[in-house]
Coordinates of C-alpha atoms in Angstrom, one line a residue:
X1 CA -17.7 -17.9 32.1
X2 CA -17.4 -14.6 30.2
X3 CA -14.0 -13.5 29.2
X4 CA -12.7 -10.1 30.5
X5 CA -12.5 -7.1 28.3
X6 CA -9.9 -4.4 27.6
X7 CA -10.5 -0.8 26.6
X8 CA -8.2 0.3 23.8
X9 CA -8.0 4.0 23.0
X10 CA -7.0 5.3 19.6
X11 CA -7.7 8.7 18.2
X12 CA -11.1 9.9 19.6
X13 CA -12.4 6.3 20.0
X14 CA -12.4 4.0 23.0
X15 CA -13.0 0.4 21.9
X16 CA -13.9 -2.7 24.0
X17 CA -11.9 -5.7 23.1
X18 CA -12.2 -9.3 24.5
X19 CA -8.9 -10.5 25.9
X20 CA -9.3 -13.7 24.0
X21 CA -8.4 -13.3 20.3
X22 CA -12.0 -13.5 19.1
X23 CA -11.8 -10.3 17.0
X24 CA -8.8 -9.2 15.0
X25 CA -6.9 -6.1 16.1
X26 CA -3.4 -4.8 15.2
X27 CA -2.3 -1.6 17.0
X28 CA 0.5 -1.0 14.4
X29 CA -2.2 -0.1 11.9
X30 CA -2.9 3.2 13.7
X31 CA -1.0 5.0 10.9
X32 CA -3.2 3.3 8.3
X33 CA -6.4 4.4 10.1
X34 CA -5.1 8.0 10.8
X35 CA -4.1 8.4 7.1
X36 CA -7.6 7.1 6.0
X37 CA -9.4 9.6 8.3
X38 CA -7.2 12.4 6.8
X39 CA -7.9 11.3 3.2
X40 CA -11.7 10.9 3.7
X41 CA -11.9 14.3 5.4
X42 CA -10.3 16.0 2.4
X43 CA -12.4 14.0 0.0
X44 CA -15.5 15.0 1.9
X45 CA -14.4 18.7 1.9
X46 CA -14.1 18.7 -1.9
X47 CA -17.2 16.7 -2.7
X48 CA -19.5 18.3 -0.2
X49 CA -18.5 21.8 -1.3
X50 CA -20.4 21.1 -4.5
X51 CA -23.5 20.2 -2.4
X52 CA -23.3 23.4 -0.5
X53 CA -22.0 21.9 2.7
X54 CA -19.0 23.3 4.6
X55 CA -16.9 20.9 6.6
X56 CA -15.6 21.9 10.0
X57 CA -12.7 20.0 11.6
X58 CA -11.9 20.5 15.3
X59 CA -8.6 22.2 15.9
X60 CA -8.4 23.4 12.3
X61 CA -7.9 27.1 11.4
X62 CA -10.5 28.7 9.1
X63 CA -9.6 28.0 5.5
X64 CA -11.0 28.8 2.1
X65 CA -12.9 25.9 0.6
X66 CA -11.8 25.1 -3.0
X67 CA -14.2 22.7 -4.6
X68 CA -13.6 20.6 -7.7
X69 CA -14.9 23.4 -9.9
X70 CA -12.7 26.0 -11.6
X71 CA -11.9 29.1 -9.5
X72 CA -13.3 31.4 -12.2
X73 CA -16.6 29.6 -12.1
X74 CA -16.6 29.9 -8.3
X75 CA -16.0 33.6 -8.5
X76 CA -18.9 34.1 -10.9
X77 CA -21.2 31.9 -8.7
X78 CA -20.1 33.9 -5.6
X79 CA -21.1 37.2 -7.3
X80 CA -24.5 35.8 -8.3
X81 CA -25.2 34.5 -4.8
X82 CA -23.9 37.6 -3.1
X83 CA -20.8 35.7 -1.9
X84 CA -22.8 33.8 0.6
X85 CA -21.3 31.0 2.6
X86 CA -22.6 27.5 2.3
X87 CA -25.9 27.3 4.3
X88 CA -25.1 23.9 5.8
X89 CA -22.1 23.2 8.1
X90 CA -21.0 19.6 8.9
X91 CA -19.3 18.8 12.2
X92 CA -17.8 15.6 13.5
X93 CA -20.2 13.2 15.3
X94 CA -23.3 14.9 13.7
X95 CA -25.4 13.3 10.9
X96 CA -25.3 15.3 7.7
X97 CA -28.3 14.7 5.4
X98 CA -26.3 15.5 2.3
X99 CA -23.2 13.8 3.6
X100 CA -21.2 10.7 2.6
X101 CA -22.4 7.2 3.0
X102 CA -19.5 5.0 4.1
X103 CA -19.0 1.2 4.2
X104 CA -16.3 -0.6 6.0
X105 CA -16.6 -4.1 4.5
X106 CA -14.5 -6.0 7.0
X107 CA -14.8 -4.1 10.2
X108 CA -13.7 -6.6 12.9
X109 CA -14.1 -4.6 16.2
X110 CA -15.5 -1.6 14.4
X111 CA -12.6 0.6 15.5
X112 CA -12.1 2.2 12.1
X113 CA -15.8 2.9 11.6
X114 CA -16.1 4.4 15.1
X115 CA -13.2 6.7 14.4
X116 CA -14.8 7.7 11.1
X117 CA -18.0 8.6 13.0
X118 CA -16.0 10.6 15.7
X119 CA -13.3 12.2 13.6
X120 CA -14.6 12.7 10.0
X121 CA -17.2 15.5 9.5
X122 CA -19.9 15.4 6.8
X123 CA -21.1 11.8 7.1
X124 CA -24.7 10.6 6.5
X125 CA -24.1 7.1 7.7
X126 CA -21.3 4.5 8.4
X127 CA -22.0 0.8 7.8
X128 CA -19.6 -1.4 9.7
X129 CA -19.9 -4.9 8.3
X130 CA -18.3 -8.2 9.4
X131 CA -19.1 -11.8 8.6
X132 CA -18.4 -12.9 12.2
X133 CA -21.5 -12.7 14.5
X134 CA -19.2 -12.0 17.5
X135 CA -17.5 -9.2 15.6
X136 CA -20.9 -7.7 14.6
X137 CA -22.1 -7.8 18.3
X138 CA -18.9 -6.1 19.4
X139 CA -19.4 -3.4 16.7
X140 CA -22.9 -2.7 18.1
X141 CA -21.5 -2.5 21.7
X142 CA -18.7 -0.2 20.6
X143 CA -21.1 2.1 18.7
X144 CA -23.2 2.5 21.9
X145 CA -20.1 2.8 24.1
X146 CA -18.8 5.7 21.9
X147 CA -22.3 7.2 21.5
X148 CA -22.2 7.1 17.7
X149 CA -25.1 4.6 17.2
X150 CA -27.0 7.4 15.4
X151 CA -24.4 7.3 12.7
X152 CA -22.9 3.8 12.8
X153 CA -24.9 0.8 11.7
X154 CA -23.5 -2.7 12.5
X155 CA -24.0 -5.4 9.9
X156 CA -23.4 -9.1 9.9
X157 CA -23.2 -10.1 6.2
X158 CA -20.9 -11.5 3.6
X159 CA -19.1 -8.3 2.4
X160 CA -19.3 -9.2 -1.3
X161 CA -23.0 -10.0 -1.2
X162 CA -23.7 -6.8 0.7
X163 CA -21.9 -4.7 -2.0
X164 CA -23.5 -6.6 -4.8
X165 CA -26.9 -5.7 -3.4
X166 CA -26.0 -2.0 -3.3
X167 CA -25.0 -1.7 -7.0
X168 CA -28.0 0.5 -7.8
X169 CA -27.1 4.1 -8.6
X170 CA -29.2 5.4 -5.8
X171 CA -27.9 2.8 -3.3
X172 CA -24.1 3.0 -3.9
X173 CA -21.7 4.1 -1.2
X174 CA -19.6 7.3 -1.5
X175 CA -16.7 5.6 0.4
X176 CA -15.9 1.9 0.6
X177 CA -13.0 0.8 2.8
X178 CA -11.6 -2.7 2.4
X179 CA -8.9 -3.7 4.9
X180 CA -8.9 -7.6 5.0
X181 CA -6.5 -10.0 6.7
X182 CA -4.5 -10.8 3.6
X183 CA -5.7 -10.3 0.0
X184 CA -8.6 -8.1 -1.0
X185 CA -8.9 -9.8 -4.4
X186 CA -12.2 -11.6 -3.5
X187 CA -14.0 -8.3 -2.8
X188 CA -12.7 -6.1 -5.6
X189 CA -15.3 -7.0 -8.2
X190 CA -18.2 -6.1 -5.9
X191 CA -16.4 -3.0 -4.6
X192 CA -15.9 -1.3 -8.0
X193 CA -19.6 -1.7 -8.7
X194 CA -20.9 -0.6 -5.3
X195 CA -19.0 2.7 -5.1
X196 CA -20.8 5.8 -6.3
X197 CA -19.8 7.9 -9.3
X198 CA -16.6 9.6 -8.4
X199 CA -16.7 7.8 -5.1
X200 CA -13.6 6.8 -3.0
X201 CA -12.3 3.2 -2.8
X202 CA -9.7 2.5 0.0
X203 CA -8.0 -0.8 -0.3
X204 CA -5.3 -2.5 1.9
X205 CA -3.2 -5.5 0.9
X206 CA -1.1 -7.4 3.5
X207 CA -0.2 -10.4 1.4
X208 CA 3.2 -8.9 0.5
X209 CA 4.9 -12.2 0.0
X210 CA 2.6 -12.8 -3.0
X211 CA 2.8 -9.3 -4.3
X212 CA 6.5 -8.8 -3.9
X213 CA 7.6 -11.7 -6.0
X214 CA 7.8 -14.8 -3.8
X215 CA 4.8 -16.4 -5.5
X216 CA 4.3 -14.9 -8.9
X217 CA 1.9 -17.6 -10.0
X218 CA -0.4 -16.9 -7.0
X219 CA -0.2 -13.2 -7.7
X220 CA -1.4 -13.8 -11.2
X221 CA -4.4 -15.9 -10.0
X222 CA -5.4 -13.1 -7.6
X223 CA -4.5 -9.9 -9.3
X224 CA -4.0 -10.9 -13.0
X225 CA -0.4 -9.9 -12.8
X226 CA 2.9 -11.7 -12.4
X227 CA 5.1 -10.3 -9.6
X228 CA 8.9 -10.7 -9.7
X229 CA 11.6 -10.4 -7.1
X230 CA 13.3 -7.1 -7.6
X231 CA 14.5 -4.1 -5.6
X232 CA 11.4 -2.1 -6.7
X233 CA 9.0 -4.8 -5.6
X234 CA 7.1 -2.6 -3.1
X235 CA 6.2 0.0 -5.7
X236 CA 5.4 -2.7 -8.2
X237 CA 3.0 -4.2 -5.6
X238 CA 1.2 -0.8 -5.6
X239 CA 0.9 -0.8 -9.3
X240 CA -0.3 -4.4 -9.4
X241 CA -3.3 -3.7 -7.1
X242 CA -4.1 -0.5 -9.2
X243 CA -4.0 -2.7 -12.3
X244 CA -6.4 -5.2 -10.7
X245 CA -8.8 -2.4 -9.7
X246 CA -8.8 -0.8 -13.1
X247 CA -9.2 -4.2 -14.9
X248 CA -12.2 -5.1 -12.8
X249 CA -13.7 -1.6 -13.1
X250 CA -13.3 -1.8 -16.9
X251 CA -15.6 -4.8 -17.1
X252 CA -18.4 -2.4 -16.0
X253 CA -17.4 0.5 -18.2
X254 CA -15.7 2.2 -15.2
X255 CA -12.2 3.4 -14.6
X256 CA -10.0 4.5 -11.7
X257 CA -8.2 7.7 -10.8
X258 CA -5.5 7.1 -8.1
X259 CA -5.4 9.8 -5.4
X260 CA -2.8 8.3 -3.1
X261 CA -0.8 5.0 -3.0
X262 CA 1.5 4.2 -0.2
X263 CA 3.8 1.3 0.8
X264 CA 4.3 1.2 4.6
X265 CA 5.5 -1.4 7.1
X266 CA 4.2 -4.8 6.0
X267 CA 1.3 -3.6 3.8
X268 CA 0.3 -1.4 0.9
X269 CA -2.7 1.0 0.9
X270 CA -4.3 2.7 -2.1
X271 CA -7.0 5.4 -2.4
X272 CA -8.7 5.7 -5.8
X273 CA -11.8 7.4 -7.2
X274 CA -14.0 5.4 -9.5
X275 CA -15.8 6.9 -12.5
X276 CA -18.0 5.7 -15.4
X277 CA -17.1 6.4 -19.0
X278 CA -16.9 4.1 -22.0
X279 CA -14.6 6.4 -24.0
X280 CA -12.1 6.7 -21.1
X281 CA -12.1 3.0 -20.5
X282 CA -10.6 2.5 -23.9
X283 CA -7.5 4.1 -22.6
X284 CA -7.0 1.4 -20.1
X285 CA -4.7 -0.9 -22.2
X286 CA -2.3 2.0 -22.8
X287 CA -2.1 2.7 -19.1
X288 CA -0.8 -0.8 -18.3
X289 CA 2.7 -2.1 -18.9
X290 CA 5.0 -5.2 -18.7
X291 CA 8.5 -4.9 -17.3
X292 CA 11.6 -6.7 -18.6
X293 CA 13.9 -7.1 -15.6
X294 CA 17.6 -8.3 -16.1
X295 CA 18.4 -11.0 -13.6
X296 CA 22.1 -10.1 -13.7
X297 CA 22.4 -6.3 -13.3
X298 CA 18.8 -5.4 -12.4
X299 CA 18.3 -3.0 -15.3
X300 CA 14.6 -2.8 -16.4
X301 CA 12.7 -1.7 -19.4
X302 CA 8.9 -0.9 -19.7
X303 CA 6.6 -2.2 -22.4
X304 CA 3.1 -0.7 -22.7
X305 CA 0.3 -3.1 -23.5
X306 CA -1.5 -0.7 -25.8
X307 CA -0.9 2.5 -27.8
X308 CA -3.1 5.5 -28.2
X309 CA -2.5 8.5 -30.5
X310 CA -4.5 11.7 -30.5
X311 CA -5.9 12.6 -33.9
X312 CA -7.8 15.9 -33.5
X313 CA -11.0 15.3 -31.5
X314 CA -10.6 11.5 -31.9
X315 CA -8.2 9.0 -30.4
X316 CA -6.7 6.2 -32.4
X317 CA -5.9 2.9 -30.6
X318 CA -3.5 0.2 -31.7
X319 CA -1.3 -2.6 -30.4
X320 CA 2.0 -1.6 -28.9
X321 CA 5.2 -2.5 -30.6
X322 CA 8.2 -4.3 -29.0
X323 CA 9.9 -5.8 -27.2
X324 CA 12.2 -3.0 -25.9
X325 CA 15.1 -5.4 -25.2
X326 CA 17.0 -8.1 -27.1
X327 CA 17.4 -11.8 -26.1
X328 CA 20.2 -10.8 -23.6
X329 CA 20.8 -7.7 -21.5
X330 CA 22.9 -5.2 -23.5
X331 CA 24.9 -4.3 -20.3
X332 CA 25.7 -7.6 -18.7
X333 CA 24.6 -10.3 -21.1
X334 CA 22.2 -12.0 -18.8
X335 CA 18.5 -13.0 -19.5
X336 CA 15.4 -11.0 -18.6
X337 CA 12.5 -11.9 -16.4
X338 CA 9.0 -10.7 -17.6
X339 CA 6.7 -9.2 -14.9
X340 CA 3.3 -7.5 -15.0
X341 CA 1.1 -6.2 -16.4
X342 CA 0.8 -3.4 -13.9
X343 CA -0.5 0.2 -13.7
X344 CA 2.1 2.4 -15.5
X345 CA 0.5 5.9 -15.0
X346 CA 0.8 8.2 -12.0
X347 CA -0.1 6.5 -8.7
X348 CA -0.8 9.8 -6.9
X349 CA -2.9 12.9 -7.5
X350 CA -0.3 15.5 -6.3
X351 CA -2.9 18.3 -5.9
X352 CA -5.0 16.1 -3.6
X353 CA -2.0 14.9 -1.7
X354 CA -0.9 18.5 -1.1
X355 CA -4.3 19.3 0.4
X356 CA -4.1 16.3 2.8
X357 CA -0.5 17.3 3.7
X358 CA -1.5 20.9 4.5
X359 CA -4.5 19.8 6.6
X360 CA -2.4 17.4 8.7
X361 CA 0.6 19.7 9.1
X362 CA -1.7 22.6 10.0
X363 CA -3.5 20.5 12.7
X364 CA -0.8 18.1 14.1
X365 CA -2.7 17.3 17.3
X366 CA -5.5 15.7 15.4
X367 CA -3.7 12.3 14.8
X368 CA -1.2 10.3 16.9
X369 CA 0.9 9.6 13.8
X370 CA 0.8 13.1 12.3
X371 CA 4.6 13.4 12.1
X372 CA 4.9 10.2 10.1
X373 CA 2.0 11.2 7.8
X374 CA 3.6 14.5 7.2
X375 CA 6.9 12.9 6.4
X376 CA 5.4 10.2 4.1
X377 CA 3.2 12.7 2.2
X378 CA 6.1 15.1 1.8
X379 CA 8.1 12.3 0.1
X380 CA 5.1 11.5 -2.1
X381 CA 4.9 15.1 -3.4
X382 CA 8.6 15.0 -4.3
X383 CA 8.4 11.8 -6.3
X384 CA 8.6 11.9 -10.1
X385 CA 5.0 11.0 -11.0
X386 CA 5.7 10.0 -14.6
X387 CA 8.6 7.6 -13.8
X388 CA 7.5 4.1 -12.8
X389 CA 9.7 2.0 -10.5
X390 CA 13.2 2.8 -9.2
X391 CA 16.8 1.6 -8.7
X392 CA 18.6 1.4 -5.3
X393 CA 22.1 2.7 -4.9
X394 CA 23.3 -0.3 -2.8
X395 CA 22.1 -2.9 -5.4
X396 CA 23.9 -1.0 -8.2
X397 CA 27.1 -1.0 -6.1
X398 CA 26.6 -4.7 -5.2
X399 CA 26.4 -5.6 -8.9
X400 CA 29.8 -4.3 -9.7
X401 CA 31.3 -5.1 -6.2
X402 CA 32.4 -1.5 -5.5
X403 CA 31.9 0.9 -2.6
X404 CA 28.4 2.5 -2.4
X405 CA 28.4 6.2 -3.5
X406 CA 26.7 8.6 -1.1
X407 CA 23.1 9.2 -2.1
X408 CA 23.5 12.9 -2.7
X409 CA 26.6 12.4 -4.9
X410 CA 24.8 9.8 -7.0
X411 CA 21.7 12.0 -7.4
X412 CA 23.9 15.0 -8.3
X413 CA 25.7 13.0 -11.0
X414 CA 22.4 12.2 -12.7
X415 CA 21.3 15.9 -12.4
X416 CA 24.6 17.1 -13.9
X417 CA 24.0 14.7 -16.8
X418 CA 20.7 16.5 -17.5
X419 CA 18.2 14.0 -16.1
X420 CA 15.5 14.3 -13.5
X421 CA 15.8 12.4 -10.2
X422 CA 13.9 11.9 -7.0
X423 CA 13.6 9.6 -4.0
X424 CA 10.8 7.2 -3.4
X425 CA 8.6 6.7 -0.3
X426 CA 8.6 2.9 -0.8
X427 CA 12.3 2.3 -0.2
X428 CA 14.9 4.2 1.8
X429 CA 17.8 3.9 -0.7
X430 CA 15.6 4.3 -3.8
X431 CA 16.4 6.6 -6.8
X432 CA 13.7 7.4 -9.3
X433 CA 15.1 8.8 -12.5
X434 CA 14.2 9.3 -16.2
X435 CA 17.8 8.4 -17.1
X436 CA 18.1 5.2 -19.2
X437 CA 20.0 2.2 -17.7
X438 CA 23.0 3.0 -20.0
X439 CA 23.5 6.4 -18.3
X440 CA 23.1 4.9 -14.8
X441 CA 25.8 2.3 -15.5
X442 CA 28.0 5.0 -17.0
X443 CA 27.7 6.9 -13.7
X444 CA 28.6 3.8 -11.8
X445 CA 31.6 3.1 -14.1
X446 CA 32.9 6.7 -13.4
X447 CA 32.4 6.1 -9.7
X448 CA 34.4 2.8 -9.9
X449 CA 37.4 4.6 -11.5
X450 CA 37.8 6.6 -8.2
X451 CA 36.9 3.5 -6.1
X452 CA 38.6 0.7 -8.1
X453 CA 37.5 -2.9 -7.9
X454 CA 40.0 -5.8 -8.0
X455 CA 39.4 -6.9 -11.6
X456 CA 41.4 -10.1 -11.2
X457 CA 38.9 -11.4 -8.7
X458 CA 35.9 -11.0 -11.1
X459 CA 34.7 -13.9 -13.1
X460 CA 34.7 -13.2 -16.9
X461 CA 31.0 -14.3 -17.1
X462 CA 29.9 -12.1 -14.2
X463 CA 27.7 -9.0 -14.7
X464 CA 30.4 -6.9 -13.0
X465 CA 33.1 -7.9 -15.4
X466 CA 31.0 -7.2 -18.5
X467 CA 29.8 -3.9 -17.2
X468 CA 33.2 -2.6 -16.2
X469 CA 34.8 -3.9 -19.4
X470 CA 33.0 -1.1 -21.2
X471 CA 34.3 2.4 -21.0
X472 CA 31.8 5.1 -19.9
X473 CA 30.4 7.3 -22.7
X474 CA 30.0 10.3 -20.3
X475 CA 32.2 12.0 -17.7
X476 CA 30.1 11.9 -14.5
X477 CA 30.4 14.9 -12.1
X478 CA 29.8 13.9 -8.4
X479 CA 29.9 17.5 -7.1
X480 CA 26.9 17.8 -4.8
X481 CA 24.2 20.1 -6.1
X482 CA 21.8 22.0 -3.9
X483 CA 18.7 20.5 -5.6
X484 CA 20.0 17.0 -5.0
X485 CA 18.8 17.1 -1.4
X486 CA 15.0 17.2 -1.2
X487 CA 13.1 19.3 1.3
X488 CA 11.8 16.3 3.3
X489 CA 15.4 15.2 3.8
X490 CA 16.6 18.7 4.7
X491 CA 13.9 19.2 7.3
X492 CA 14.6 15.7 8.8
X493 CA 11.0 14.7 8.6
X494 CA 10.0 11.2 9.8
X495 CA 10.1 9.4 6.5
X496 CA 11.2 5.9 7.5
X497 CA 10.4 5.3 11.1
X498 CA 12.0 2.7 13.3
X499 CA 10.0 -0.4 14.2
X500 CA 7.4 0.8 16.8
X501 CA 7.6 -2.3 18.9
X502 CA 9.0 -5.8 19.0
X503 CA 7.2 -8.3 16.7
X504 CA 5.2 -5.4 15.2
X505 CA 4.3 -7.2 12.0
X506 CA 1.0 -9.0 11.0
X507 CA -0.8 -10.5 14.0
X508 CA -2.5 -13.9 14.3
X509 CA -5.7 -14.3 12.4
X510 CA -8.9 -14.4 14.5
X511 CA -10.7 -17.7 14.2
X512 CA -13.8 -17.8 12.0
X513 CA -16.8 -17.3 14.2
X514 CA -14.6 -16.3 17.2
X515 CA -12.5 -18.4 19.5
X516 CA -8.9 -18.2 20.7
X517 CA -6.4 -18.5 17.9
X518 CA -2.9 -19.9 18.6
X519 CA -0.5 -17.1 19.4
X520 CA 1.6 -16.3 16.3
X521 CA 4.6 -15.6 18.4
X522 CA 4.5 -19.1 20.0
X523 CA 4.4 -20.6 16.5
X524 CA 7.4 -18.5 15.4
X525 CA 9.5 -19.6 18.4
X526 CA 8.6 -23.3 17.8
X527 CA 9.7 -23.2 14.2
X528 CA 12.6 -20.8 14.6
X529 CA 15.8 -22.2 12.9
X530 CA 13.9 -25.4 12.0
X531 CA 15.9 -25.8 8.8
X532 CA 19.3 -24.5 10.1
X533 CA 19.4 -26.6 13.3
X534 CA 18.3 -30.0 11.9
X535 CA 17.9 -32.9 14.4
X536 CA 20.7 -35.5 14.2
X537 CA 19.9 -37.3 17.4
X538 CA 16.7 -39.4 17.0
X539 CA 15.9 -39.2 20.7
X540 CA 15.2 -35.5 20.2
X541 CA 12.2 -36.4 18.1
X542 CA 10.2 -37.3 21.2
X543 CA 9.8 -33.5 21.7
X544 CA 7.6 -33.3 18.7
X545 CA 4.0 -34.7 18.4
X546 CA 3.2 -37.6 16.1
X547 CA 0.9 -36.4 13.3
X548 CA -0.3 -39.9 12.5
X549 CA -1.2 -40.5 16.2
X550 CA -3.4 -37.3 16.1
X551 CA -5.1 -38.8 13.1
X552 CA -5.4 -42.2 14.7
X553 CA -3.4 -43.9 12.0
X554 CA 0.0 -44.5 13.8
X555 CA 0.8 -48.3 14.0
X556 CA 4.1 -48.0 15.9
X557 CA 2.6 -47.6 19.4
X558 CA 5.1 -47.0 22.2
X559 CA 8.0 -47.7 19.8
X560 CA 7.2 -44.6 17.7
X561 CA 10.1 -42.1 17.6
X562 CA 7.6 -39.2 18.0
X563 CA 5.6 -38.2 21.1
X564 CA 2.1 -39.7 21.6
X565 CA 1.3 -37.3 24.4
X566 CA -1.6 -35.0 23.8
X567 CA -1.9 -31.5 25.2
X568 CA -4.4 -32.7 27.8
X569 CA -1.9 -35.4 29.0
X570 CA 0.8 -32.7 29.3
X571 CA -1.5 -30.5 31.3
X572 CA -2.3 -33.3 33.7
X573 CA 1.4 -34.0 34.3
X574 CA 2.1 -30.4 35.1
X575 CA -0.7 -30.4 37.7

């Protein structure tokens, strides 16, 4: 008996889905897919302008195409060619002979690939690959259903092997998209080889428990970096995956250039370009850093792995000197945790982000999540690009047990002190600043003087007592400045949206080779409060199945305190 199907509409695509969970699909990732379509469109616009191809996007006003070349060179070229327009125009849904070759390595239903074919102009081909034969068959059906089978090619291969086979310079893909269930670590080595020179690599990580510090040892085994629990964990996760990509690319004399890196909902997403260059790869060590994070007050210090000094036309490389901290934190006397290494350079290309932002805000009807994309990218353009990581105002207040200062007043105090400051898209209460930890704690000490803490209740060994025992070396001014409030906040853009629906997080994994997977929500209900409400009455144990009985090793028989009823027995009783 065939299972019934459901048609899911997203963007311009209409996708057939089996009602049984045979192929993975998460509707909350629409923002991810919308953002990817927007980024690839701008990437195609820049890259194809060099090939003499003009990209046309439905609903978009006529705009001047600025390629990756200098404007002066463009002007000279225009004069020589009689200011002619590009001879070839690329429209959505049409095959472009000089267009981009795109690979989606883990396509599942093919929704993302179908949307590429229908919404991104300037494509030569889209390969939608999945290891599941049921998923590959569904991709083929959805390609025909959306009439894009002239562009979209289904594939049923191991993603890594497919990319390894396409490492030749003439066979590489211009765009590779990796959006796995969990970690992309197993596919990174193949991906950095199979992407073309200057090509775009799009990577999603949903294993945030690993990357945000819950399992630092697992993070090291997957990404070559130790994650730590901290308030800045989401930005650190972005920098960890960038470190991993750059490290793997460096093995093959390649390096990365981040275009956009975002932390959203329950995942992170990075867009990087990959280039080849032995000389530039030597800079890689000086682009990575370790972080010393105080377990008491949360102050952190960066330690670069390498050092490079420009000497005329040549670059001198040496080992970095350190550490930047003593055995104990100078502010609270507690020890430090060591995290990293991670990417310590800029995680966005602000010029490219501005192009994507202008395109999305100028054509808001193109995507269902345009407002959120506009809000997110606006925050990204306001971030201090040369300041890694951030503090949160509530955690600073919690450390010294005082009232939390209003965000604008705290930002103003740092600006009055002569330091730069910005918000961060990865956390609502985040404050990025080039002010050293000593200045930040001086500001908090000044705030505490007007919002006093009951000192007699503080332990003499606590971070709060040691921090407040020191007099501030500056007089903080909390008068609100006009430049303390960024434009994205003034315009009330959708920066941190509310949860779109109940239980909106990661969905249940589709079983390998298809088949119905146990509903994740049923599992959550079953194990909810498992540790809090522990069973004290042994008679309640009959509600739980006996594991040894399932394995056929239980020797207690009917006297076993656990249930020996199988699911089939339970179904027969209900009938």
